[in-house]
mmCIF file of C-alpha atoms in Angstrom:
data_model
loop_
_atom_site.group_PDB
_atom_site.id
_atom_site.type_symbol
_atom_site.label_atom_id
_atom_site.label_comp_id
_atom_site.label_asym_id
_atom_site.label_seq_id
_atom_site.Cartn_x
_atom_site.Cartn_y
_atom_site.Cartn_z
ATOM 1 C CA UNK A 1 -21.205 -14.588 56.898
ATOM 2 C CA UNK A 2 -23.047 -16.825 54.659
ATOM 3 C CA UNK A 3 -24.724 -20.202 55.381
ATOM 4 C CA UNK A 4 -24.408 -22.632 52.386
ATOM 5 C CA UNK A 5 -28.018 -24.466 52.165
ATOM 6 C CA UNK A 6 -26.468 -27.906 52.371
ATOM 7 C CA UNK A 7 -28.068 -28.593 56.580
ATOM 8 C CA UNK A 8 -31.520 -27.470 57.622
ATOM 9 C CA UNK A 9 -30.469 -28.960 61.131
ATOM 10 C CA UNK A 10 -28.780 -26.183 63.434
ATOM 11 C CA UNK A 11 -29.370 -23.303 60.790
ATOM 12 C CA UNK A 12 -28.965 -19.943 61.607
ATOM 13 C CA UNK A 13 -29.336 -16.572 59.116
ATOM 14 C CA UNK A 14 -26.477 -14.881 57.483
ATOM 15 C CA UNK A 15 -24.728 -12.005 60.741
ATOM 16 C CA UNK A 16 -27.125 -9.005 60.627
ATOM 17 C CA UNK A 17 -26.287 -6.052 62.867
ATOM 18 C CA UNK A 18 -28.737 -5.391 66.212
ATOM 19 C CA UNK A 19 -31.592 -3.859 65.373
ATOM 20 C CA UNK A 20 -33.736 -2.932 68.042
ATOM 21 C CA UNK A 21 -37.352 -2.661 68.247
ATOM 22 C CA UNK A 22 -39.414 0.854 68.767
ATOM 23 C CA UNK A 23 -41.188 0.355 71.996
ATOM 24 C CA UNK A 24 -39.224 -2.595 73.039
ATOM 25 C CA UNK A 25 -37.599 -2.082 75.769
ATOM 26 C CA UNK A 26 -37.410 -3.813 79.094
ATOM 27 C CA UNK A 27 -39.821 -2.235 80.588
ATOM 28 C CA UNK A 28 -42.190 -4.498 79.616
ATOM 29 C CA UNK A 29 -43.829 -3.507 75.973
ATOM 30 C CA UNK A 30 -47.914 -3.563 75.212
ATOM 31 C CA UNK A 31 -48.897 -6.237 73.841
ATOM 32 C CA UNK A 32 -50.329 -5.446 69.761
ATOM 33 C CA UNK A 33 -51.414 -8.553 68.546
ATOM 34 C CA UNK A 34 -53.359 -6.437 65.714
ATOM 35 C CA UNK A 35 -51.056 -8.401 62.901
ATOM 36 C CA UNK A 36 -52.262 -11.516 64.277
ATOM 37 C CA UNK A 37 -55.481 -10.641 64.151
ATOM 38 C CA UNK A 38 -55.851 -10.198 60.476
ATOM 39 C CA UNK A 39 -56.250 -12.465 57.944
ATOM 40 C CA UNK A 40 -53.485 -14.130 56.913
ATOM 41 C CA UNK A 41 -51.531 -12.299 53.565
ATOM 42 C CA UNK A 42 -48.124 -13.734 52.331
ATOM 43 C CA UNK A 43 -45.901 -11.707 50.354
ATOM 44 C CA UNK A 44 -45.502 -14.339 46.181
ATOM 45 C CA UNK A 45 -42.544 -14.146 44.655
ATOM 46 C CA UNK A 46 -43.048 -13.705 40.566
ATOM 47 C CA UNK A 47 -40.951 -17.016 38.954
ATOM 48 C CA UNK A 48 -38.950 -15.796 36.830
ATOM 49 C CA UNK A 49 -36.116 -17.405 33.781
ATOM 50 C CA UNK A 50 -33.107 -16.697 36.052
ATOM 51 C CA UNK A 51 -31.501 -15.090 39.287
ATOM 52 C CA UNK A 52 -31.541 -11.475 39.065
ATOM 53 C CA UNK A 53 -28.239 -8.873 39.363
ATOM 54 C CA UNK A 54 -26.850 -7.895 43.006
ATOM 55 C CA UNK A 55 -28.150 -4.835 41.897
ATOM 56 C CA UNK A 56 -31.366 -5.454 40.012
ATOM 57 C CA UNK A 57 -33.436 -5.021 42.587
ATOM 58 C CA UNK A 58 -34.964 -2.258 45.103
ATOM 59 C CA UNK A 59 -31.975 -1.881 47.404
ATOM 60 C CA UNK A 60 -29.727 -4.877 46.368
ATOM 61 C CA UNK A 61 -30.610 -8.158 45.842
ATOM 62 C CA UNK A 62 -30.613 -10.976 49.312
ATOM 63 C CA UNK A 63 -30.900 -14.432 47.447
ATOM 64 C CA UNK A 64 -32.753 -17.422 49.852
ATOM 65 C CA UNK A 65 -32.897 -20.997 49.288
ATOM 66 C CA UNK A 66 -36.179 -21.999 48.276
ATOM 67 C CA UNK A 67 -37.048 -24.514 50.482
ATOM 68 C CA UNK A 68 -40.049 -27.685 49.756
ATOM 69 C CA UNK A 69 -42.582 -27.723 52.832
ATOM 70 C CA UNK A 70 -45.936 -25.666 53.693
ATOM 71 C CA UNK A 71 -46.267 -22.267 53.523
ATOM 72 C CA UNK A 72 -47.235 -21.204 57.438
ATOM 73 C CA UNK A 73 -47.389 -17.320 59.739
ATOM 74 C CA UNK A 74 -46.950 -18.066 62.827
ATOM 75 C CA UNK A 75 -48.262 -15.736 65.464
ATOM 76 C CA UNK A 76 -47.041 -15.668 69.066
ATOM 77 C CA UNK A 77 -50.270 -15.630 71.273
ATOM 78 C CA UNK A 78 -50.596 -14.021 74.691
ATOM 79 C CA UNK A 79 -49.314 -16.531 77.203
ATOM 80 C CA UNK A 80 -46.870 -17.965 74.589
ATOM 81 C CA UNK A 81 -49.429 -19.888 72.388
ATOM 82 C CA UNK A 82 -48.456 -20.091 68.444
ATOM 83 C CA UNK A 83 -51.289 -19.893 65.971
ATOM 84 C CA UNK A 84 -49.437 -21.544 63.358
ATOM 85 C CA UNK A 85 -51.571 -20.700 59.715
ATOM 86 C CA UNK A 86 -51.509 -21.853 56.540
ATOM 87 C CA UNK A 87 -50.599 -19.687 53.199
ATOM 88 C CA UNK A 88 -54.579 -19.937 52.533
ATOM 89 C CA UNK A 89 -55.370 -19.351 56.674
ATOM 90 C CA UNK A 90 -56.413 -23.259 57.315
ATOM 91 C CA UNK A 91 -55.376 -23.464 61.104
ATOM 92 C CA UNK A 92 -52.161 -26.175 61.468
ATOM 93 C CA UNK A 93 -50.800 -26.418 65.168
ATOM 94 C CA UNK A 94 -53.446 -30.223 65.770
ATOM 95 C CA UNK A 95 -51.035 -31.327 62.119
ATOM 96 C CA UNK A 96 -48.002 -30.064 63.625
ATOM 97 C CA UNK A 97 -48.821 -29.821 67.682
ATOM 98 C CA UNK A 98 -44.691 -30.765 68.832
ATOM 99 C CA UNK A 99 -43.506 -28.239 66.453
ATOM 100 C CA UNK A 100 -46.253 -25.699 67.922
ATOM 101 C CA UNK A 101 -45.039 -26.664 71.571
ATOM 102 C CA UNK A 102 -41.880 -26.082 71.069
ATOM 103 C CA UNK A 103 -42.473 -23.077 69.251
ATOM 104 C CA UNK A 104 -44.094 -21.486 72.131
ATOM 105 C CA UNK A 105 -41.128 -19.974 74.701
ATOM 106 C CA UNK A 106 -41.330 -17.659 71.673
ATOM 107 C CA UNK A 107 -41.766 -14.098 72.458
ATOM 108 C CA UNK A 108 -45.526 -12.540 72.377
ATOM 109 C CA UNK A 109 -46.279 -10.750 69.771
ATOM 110 C CA UNK A 110 -43.690 -11.910 67.321
ATOM 111 C CA UNK A 111 -45.591 -13.357 64.009
ATOM 112 C CA UNK A 112 -42.975 -15.073 60.837
ATOM 113 C CA UNK A 113 -43.424 -15.533 57.517
ATOM 114 C CA UNK A 114 -41.691 -18.992 57.323
ATOM 115 C CA UNK A 115 -41.792 -22.483 55.718
ATOM 116 C CA UNK A 116 -42.819 -26.191 57.699
ATOM 117 C CA UNK A 117 -40.867 -28.998 57.047
ATOM 118 C CA UNK A 118 -39.671 -31.932 57.675
ATOM 119 C CA UNK A 119 -36.258 -33.081 57.966
ATOM 120 C CA UNK A 120 -33.788 -36.034 58.155
ATOM 121 C CA UNK A 121 -31.316 -36.535 60.436
ATOM 122 C CA UNK A 122 -28.932 -35.823 57.303
ATOM 123 C CA UNK A 123 -30.442 -31.804 57.275
ATOM 124 C CA UNK A 124 -32.424 -33.202 53.974
ATOM 125 C CA UNK A 125 -36.272 -32.829 53.787
ATOM 126 C CA UNK A 126 -39.635 -34.548 52.608
ATOM 127 C CA UNK A 127 -42.129 -32.402 51.562
ATOM 128 C CA UNK A 128 -43.942 -35.822 51.583
ATOM 129 C CA UNK A 129 -43.617 -37.143 54.877
ATOM 130 C CA UNK A 130 -45.633 -33.433 55.855
ATOM 131 C CA UNK A 131 -49.165 -35.146 54.861
ATOM 132 C CA UNK A 132 -47.862 -38.586 57.676
ATOM 133 C CA UNK A 133 -49.072 -38.912 60.612
ATOM 134 C CA UNK A 134 -46.633 -37.526 63.684
ATOM 135 C CA UNK A 135 -46.118 -40.791 64.794
ATOM 136 C CA UNK A 136 -44.853 -42.490 61.141
ATOM 137 C CA UNK A 137 -42.459 -39.553 61.074
ATOM 138 C CA UNK A 138 -40.620 -40.417 64.671
ATOM 139 C CA UNK A 139 -40.817 -44.056 62.999
ATOM 140 C CA UNK A 140 -39.137 -42.218 60.361
ATOM 141 C CA UNK A 141 -36.606 -40.101 62.504
ATOM 142 C CA UNK A 142 -37.794 -37.549 60.696
ATOM 143 C CA UNK A 143 -38.129 -33.926 63.257
ATOM 144 C CA UNK A 144 -40.902 -30.890 61.387
ATOM 145 C CA UNK A 145 -39.228 -27.699 62.003
ATOM 146 C CA UNK A 146 -39.996 -24.166 61.496
ATOM 147 C CA UNK A 147 -37.572 -21.932 58.896
ATOM 148 C CA UNK A 148 -38.007 -18.637 59.120
ATOM 149 C CA UNK A 149 -37.277 -15.890 56.267
ATOM 150 C CA UNK A 150 -39.333 -12.222 57.508
ATOM 151 C CA UNK A 151 -41.036 -11.363 59.771
ATOM 152 C CA UNK A 152 -44.787 -9.119 59.828
ATOM 153 C CA UNK A 153 -44.763 -8.023 63.654
ATOM 154 C CA UNK A 154 -41.751 -8.517 65.898
ATOM 155 C CA UNK A 155 -41.613 -8.560 69.812
ATOM 156 C CA UNK A 156 -44.589 -7.073 71.868
ATOM 157 C CA UNK A 157 -46.855 -7.427 68.587
ATOM 158 C CA UNK A 158 -45.219 -4.059 66.910
ATOM 159 C CA UNK A 159 -46.209 -4.338 62.806
ATOM 160 C CA UNK A 160 -42.632 -4.286 61.415
ATOM 161 C CA UNK A 161 -43.991 -4.592 57.875
ATOM 162 C CA UNK A 162 -43.485 -1.052 56.747
ATOM 163 C CA UNK A 163 -40.027 -1.050 56.748
ATOM 164 C CA UNK A 164 -37.743 -2.252 54.622
ATOM 165 C CA UNK A 165 -36.181 -6.446 54.539
ATOM 166 C CA UNK A 166 -32.953 -5.222 55.964
ATOM 167 C CA UNK A 167 -34.674 -4.143 59.049
ATOM 168 C CA UNK A 168 -36.660 -7.291 59.179
ATOM 169 C CA UNK A 169 -33.757 -9.903 58.567
ATOM 170 C CA UNK A 170 -32.401 -7.873 61.568
ATOM 171 C CA UNK A 171 -35.398 -8.553 63.862
ATOM 172 C CA UNK A 172 -35.725 -11.812 62.453
ATOM 173 C CA UNK A 173 -31.399 -12.251 63.639
ATOM 174 C CA UNK A 174 -32.032 -11.581 67.074
ATOM 175 C CA UNK A 175 -34.797 -13.577 67.902
ATOM 176 C CA UNK A 176 -33.118 -17.028 66.556
ATOM 177 C CA UNK A 177 -29.882 -15.741 68.665
ATOM 178 C CA UNK A 178 -32.272 -16.015 71.719
ATOM 179 C CA UNK A 179 -32.878 -19.972 70.952
ATOM 180 C CA UNK A 180 -29.188 -21.561 68.496
ATOM 181 C CA UNK A 181 -30.589 -25.139 67.934
ATOM 182 C CA UNK A 182 -33.862 -25.548 68.902
ATOM 183 C CA UNK A 183 -37.091 -25.907 65.695
ATOM 184 C CA UNK A 184 -37.136 -22.469 64.494
ATOM 185 C CA UNK A 185 -34.057 -21.530 62.127
ATOM 186 C CA UNK A 186 -33.528 -19.273 59.650
ATOM 187 C CA UNK A 187 -33.219 -19.251 56.191
ATOM 188 C CA UNK A 188 -29.698 -19.093 54.137
ATOM 189 C CA UNK A 189 -28.697 -16.729 52.400
ATOM 190 C CA UNK A 190 -26.863 -14.409 50.937
ATOM 191 C CA UNK A 191 -26.083 -11.079 48.880
ATOM 192 C CA UNK A 192 -23.325 -12.428 47.137
ATOM 193 C CA UNK A 193 -24.955 -13.388 43.274
ATOM 194 C CA UNK A 194 -21.968 -15.941 42.411
ATOM 195 C CA UNK A 195 -22.719 -18.001 45.741
ATOM 196 C CA UNK A 196 -26.544 -18.390 44.574
ATOM 197 C CA UNK A 197 -25.603 -19.802 41.435
ATOM 198 C CA UNK A 198 -23.857 -22.215 43.097
ATOM 199 C CA UNK A 199 -25.966 -23.163 45.757
ATOM 200 C CA UNK A 200 -28.664 -23.780 42.346
ATOM 201 C CA UNK A 201 -26.071 -26.029 40.520
ATOM 202 C CA UNK A 202 -25.866 -28.449 44.011
ATOM 203 C CA UNK A 203 -28.661 -27.878 45.933
ATOM 204 C CA UNK A 204 -29.169 -31.108 48.899
ATOM 205 C CA UNK A 205 -33.006 -33.523 48.440
ATOM 206 C CA UNK A 206 -35.842 -31.083 50.108
ATOM 207 C CA UNK A 207 -34.152 -26.978 48.356
ATOM 208 C CA UNK A 208 -36.120 -26.076 44.993
ATOM 209 C CA UNK A 209 -33.983 -23.131 43.964
ATOM 210 C CA UNK A 210 -33.464 -19.670 45.059
ATOM 211 C CA UNK A 211 -35.654 -16.523 45.463
ATOM 212 C CA UNK A 212 -34.628 -13.123 45.301
ATOM 213 C CA UNK A 213 -36.139 -10.579 46.976
ATOM 214 C CA UNK A 214 -35.662 -6.176 47.263
ATOM 215 C CA UNK A 215 -33.672 -5.436 50.248
ATOM 216 C CA UNK A 216 -35.345 -2.128 50.788
ATOM 217 C CA UNK A 217 -38.357 -3.888 49.937
ATOM 218 C CA UNK A 218 -42.000 -3.946 52.069
ATOM 219 C CA UNK A 219 -44.032 -6.530 53.191
ATOM 220 C CA UNK A 220 -47.108 -6.503 51.038
ATOM 221 C CA UNK A 221 -48.318 -9.221 49.151
ATOM 222 C CA UNK A 222 -49.837 -6.789 46.678
ATOM 223 C CA UNK A 223 -45.878 -6.257 45.632
ATOM 224 C CA UNK A 224 -45.285 -8.811 43.010
ATOM 225 C CA UNK A 225 -42.285 -7.396 41.417
ATOM 226 C CA UNK A 226 -39.359 -7.375 45.007
ATOM 227 C CA UNK A 227 -39.713 -11.164 45.759
ATOM 228 C CA UNK A 228 -39.029 -13.095 42.361
ATOM 229 C CA UNK A 229 -38.321 -17.350 42.701
ATOM 230 C CA UNK A 230 -36.627 -19.310 40.378
ATOM 231 C CA UNK A 231 -36.728 -22.953 40.268
ATOM 232 C CA UNK A 232 -33.879 -25.612 38.911
ATOM 233 C CA UNK A 233 -37.288 -27.993 38.452
ATOM 234 C CA UNK A 234 -40.158 -25.978 36.050
ATOM 235 C CA UNK A 235 -43.794 -27.424 37.948
ATOM 236 C CA UNK A 236 -46.856 -26.119 38.547
ATOM 237 C CA UNK A 237 -49.840 -26.487 40.758
ATOM 238 C CA UNK A 238 -52.902 -27.916 39.549
ATOM 239 C CA UNK A 239 -55.987 -28.493 40.609
ATOM 240 C CA UNK A 240 -57.012 -31.990 40.935
ATOM 241 C CA UNK A 241 -60.693 -32.478 39.768
ATOM 242 C CA UNK A 242 -60.703 -36.094 38.605
ATOM 243 C CA UNK A 243 -58.860 -39.313 38.523
ATOM 244 C CA UNK A 244 -59.442 -42.500 35.499
ATOM 245 C CA UNK A 245 -58.973 -45.684 36.478
ATOM 246 C CA UNK A 246 -60.609 -47.561 39.839
ATOM 247 C CA UNK A 247 -59.957 -44.429 42.972
ATOM 248 C CA UNK A 248 -57.767 -47.592 44.217
ATOM 249 C CA UNK A 249 -55.640 -47.981 41.608
ATOM 250 C CA UNK A 250 -56.085 -44.470 39.707
ATOM 251 C CA UNK A 251 -54.051 -44.749 35.636
ATOM 252 C CA UNK A 252 -54.409 -40.686 35.316
ATOM 253 C CA UNK A 253 -55.059 -37.489 36.853
ATOM 254 C CA UNK A 254 -57.635 -34.619 35.337
ATOM 255 C CA UNK A 255 -56.732 -31.383 36.610
ATOM 256 C CA UNK A 256 -57.681 -28.033 35.460
ATOM 257 C CA UNK A 257 -55.756 -25.970 33.781
ATOM 258 C CA UNK A 258 -56.426 -22.548 32.027
ATOM 259 C CA UNK A 259 -59.977 -23.509 32.399
ATOM 260 C CA UNK A 260 -60.129 -26.277 30.822
ATOM 261 C CA UNK A 261 -59.357 -29.836 31.436
ATOM 262 C CA UNK A 262 -56.324 -31.530 31.362
ATOM 263 C CA UNK A 263 -54.861 -35.537 31.264
ATOM 264 C CA UNK A 264 -51.494 -36.289 33.323
ATOM 265 C CA UNK A 265 -49.190 -38.703 31.387
ATOM 266 C CA UNK A 266 -48.193 -40.920 31.403
ATOM 267 C CA UNK A 267 -49.225 -43.455 33.101
ATOM 268 C CA UNK A 268 -49.171 -42.987 37.314
ATOM 269 C CA UNK A 269 -45.708 -45.425 38.609
ATOM 270 C CA UNK A 270 -46.870 -48.380 41.427
ATOM 271 C CA UNK A 271 -46.184 -46.075 43.670
ATOM 272 C CA UNK A 272 -47.487 -42.944 42.570
ATOM 273 C CA UNK A 273 -50.850 -44.567 42.377
ATOM 274 C CA UNK A 274 -51.267 -45.604 45.162
ATOM 275 C CA UNK A 275 -50.255 -42.406 47.118
ATOM 276 C CA UNK A 276 -52.666 -41.131 45.362
ATOM 277 C CA UNK A 277 -55.272 -43.632 45.868
ATOM 278 C CA UNK A 278 -54.431 -42.978 49.906
ATOM 279 C CA UNK A 279 -54.778 -38.794 49.172
ATOM 280 C CA UNK A 280 -58.543 -39.754 47.575
ATOM 281 C CA UNK A 281 -59.639 -41.566 51.110
ATOM 282 C CA UNK A 282 -63.373 -39.840 50.968
ATOM 283 C CA UNK A 283 -63.381 -37.320 48.443
ATOM 284 C CA UNK A 284 -64.012 -39.867 45.234
ATOM 285 C CA UNK A 285 -67.871 -38.297 44.096
ATOM 286 C CA UNK A 286 -69.708 -40.015 41.142
ATOM 287 C CA UNK A 287 -67.999 -41.272 37.518
ATOM 288 C CA UNK A 288 -68.974 -39.727 34.471
ATOM 289 C CA UNK A 289 -68.131 -39.558 30.224
ATOM 290 C CA UNK A 290 -65.471 -36.805 29.270
ATOM 291 C CA UNK A 291 -66.377 -36.244 25.401
ATOM 292 C CA UNK A 292 -63.225 -33.415 25.440
ATOM 293 C CA UNK A 293 -61.113 -36.018 27.152
ATOM 294 C CA UNK A 294 -62.634 -38.947 25.416
ATOM 295 C CA UNK A 295 -62.057 -41.168 28.471
ATOM 296 C CA UNK A 296 -64.503 -41.982 32.025
ATOM 297 C CA UNK A 297 -63.706 -39.968 34.704
ATOM 298 C CA UNK A 298 -64.266 -40.653 38.465
ATOM 299 C CA UNK A 299 -64.768 -36.704 39.820
ATOM 300 C CA UNK A 300 -63.264 -35.787 43.112
ATOM 301 C CA UNK A 301 -63.773 -33.270 45.862
ATOM 302 C CA UNK A 302 -62.142 -29.521 45.149
ATOM 303 C CA UNK A 303 -59.295 -30.000 48.464
ATOM 304 C CA UNK A 304 -56.167 -30.914 46.574
ATOM 305 C CA UNK A 305 -53.751 -30.268 43.871
ATOM 306 C CA UNK A 306 -51.110 -31.861 42.020
ATOM 307 C CA UNK A 307 -47.723 -30.372 41.265
ATOM 308 C CA UNK A 308 -47.147 -31.026 37.487
ATOM 309 C CA UNK A 309 -44.388 -30.804 35.300
ATOM 310 C CA UNK A 310 -44.774 -29.728 31.413
ATOM 311 C CA UNK A 311 -43.085 -31.002 28.888
ATOM 312 C CA UNK A 312 -42.426 -29.861 25.329
ATOM 313 C CA UNK A 313 -42.865 -31.241 22.749
ATOM 314 C CA UNK A 314 -45.334 -32.235 19.720
ATOM 315 C CA UNK A 315 -48.135 -31.809 21.634
ATOM 316 C CA UNK A 316 -47.008 -30.705 25.772
ATOM 317 C CA UNK A 317 -47.773 -33.151 28.214
ATOM 318 C CA UNK A 318 -48.072 -33.252 31.963
ATOM 319 C CA UNK A 319 -46.350 -35.119 33.944
ATOM 320 C CA UNK A 320 -47.291 -36.008 37.528
ATOM 321 C CA UNK A 321 -44.845 -35.220 39.635
ATOM 322 C CA UNK A 322 -47.044 -35.387 43.477
ATOM 323 C CA UNK A 323 -50.237 -34.218 45.159
ATOM 324 C CA UNK A 324 -51.054 -32.309 48.361
ATOM 325 C CA UNK A 325 -53.539 -30.288 50.172
ATOM 326 C CA UNK A 326 -54.511 -27.271 48.271
ATOM 327 C CA UNK A 327 -53.870 -25.622 51.668
#
């Protein structure tokens, strides 16, 4: 059974056969948190122009919806405490305390890979809401969820990274089946290319594209071929290094691309300028004239990433989409 990506609430993985974990009997396995104690190292998909065929990847291809959220590893420690960290290892528990509290009932030793998302009651996702306060999200009627798509360690802390993706997905399905309708959900997935292409043509708000994964692949962050992503909108993340104009009403962003500084264009809209100004509080440094750009730049401290879309033409233009913390 395949799940269409029309909603996030109530989502579940496609049905998969039961798969018992080695050494995870009811006699009480020894909780081994070796995987959880390691530095965060997550697999990253390689951007490709089109989805690979159903047999193009090792063991066949699994297609998953790519969500617009914050990538995060969730590790359940002894006593049920959940350690939620970004892909760079930044602790996220204080940002999403209600989500972490809701995850406390997951099996000890479990280590998941997934996405933190903010969902409306209709199931649409709001990326910018992740940067707001918990109070602001509650007022807006948004719920923060953790959408899991892989397992690094199963219940009891058993390292499953060397097992094929199909096995890891089955373990995830068993974990989620014991907690239906909770704040931890499974990503929409299919093994049918036609279905995945249909999703690409009608993705709901907050869903960016699809990730194709080799069903026989191990979980190895050094492997950049087994996961491939296709996004409906072709954007890139570039570090923000400065702004042009007042810090309270910036007109353009200065980003670094391939070792050189670039200006975003056209001028920021009113809502864009306000969102950037809010993010700049406490980060703006001195001003300087940049001869290459031909403008006066206000330096910005490291830690923010601008998502931009490269628009082709006589001269390539970087069109600003949004700003987010570099977590």
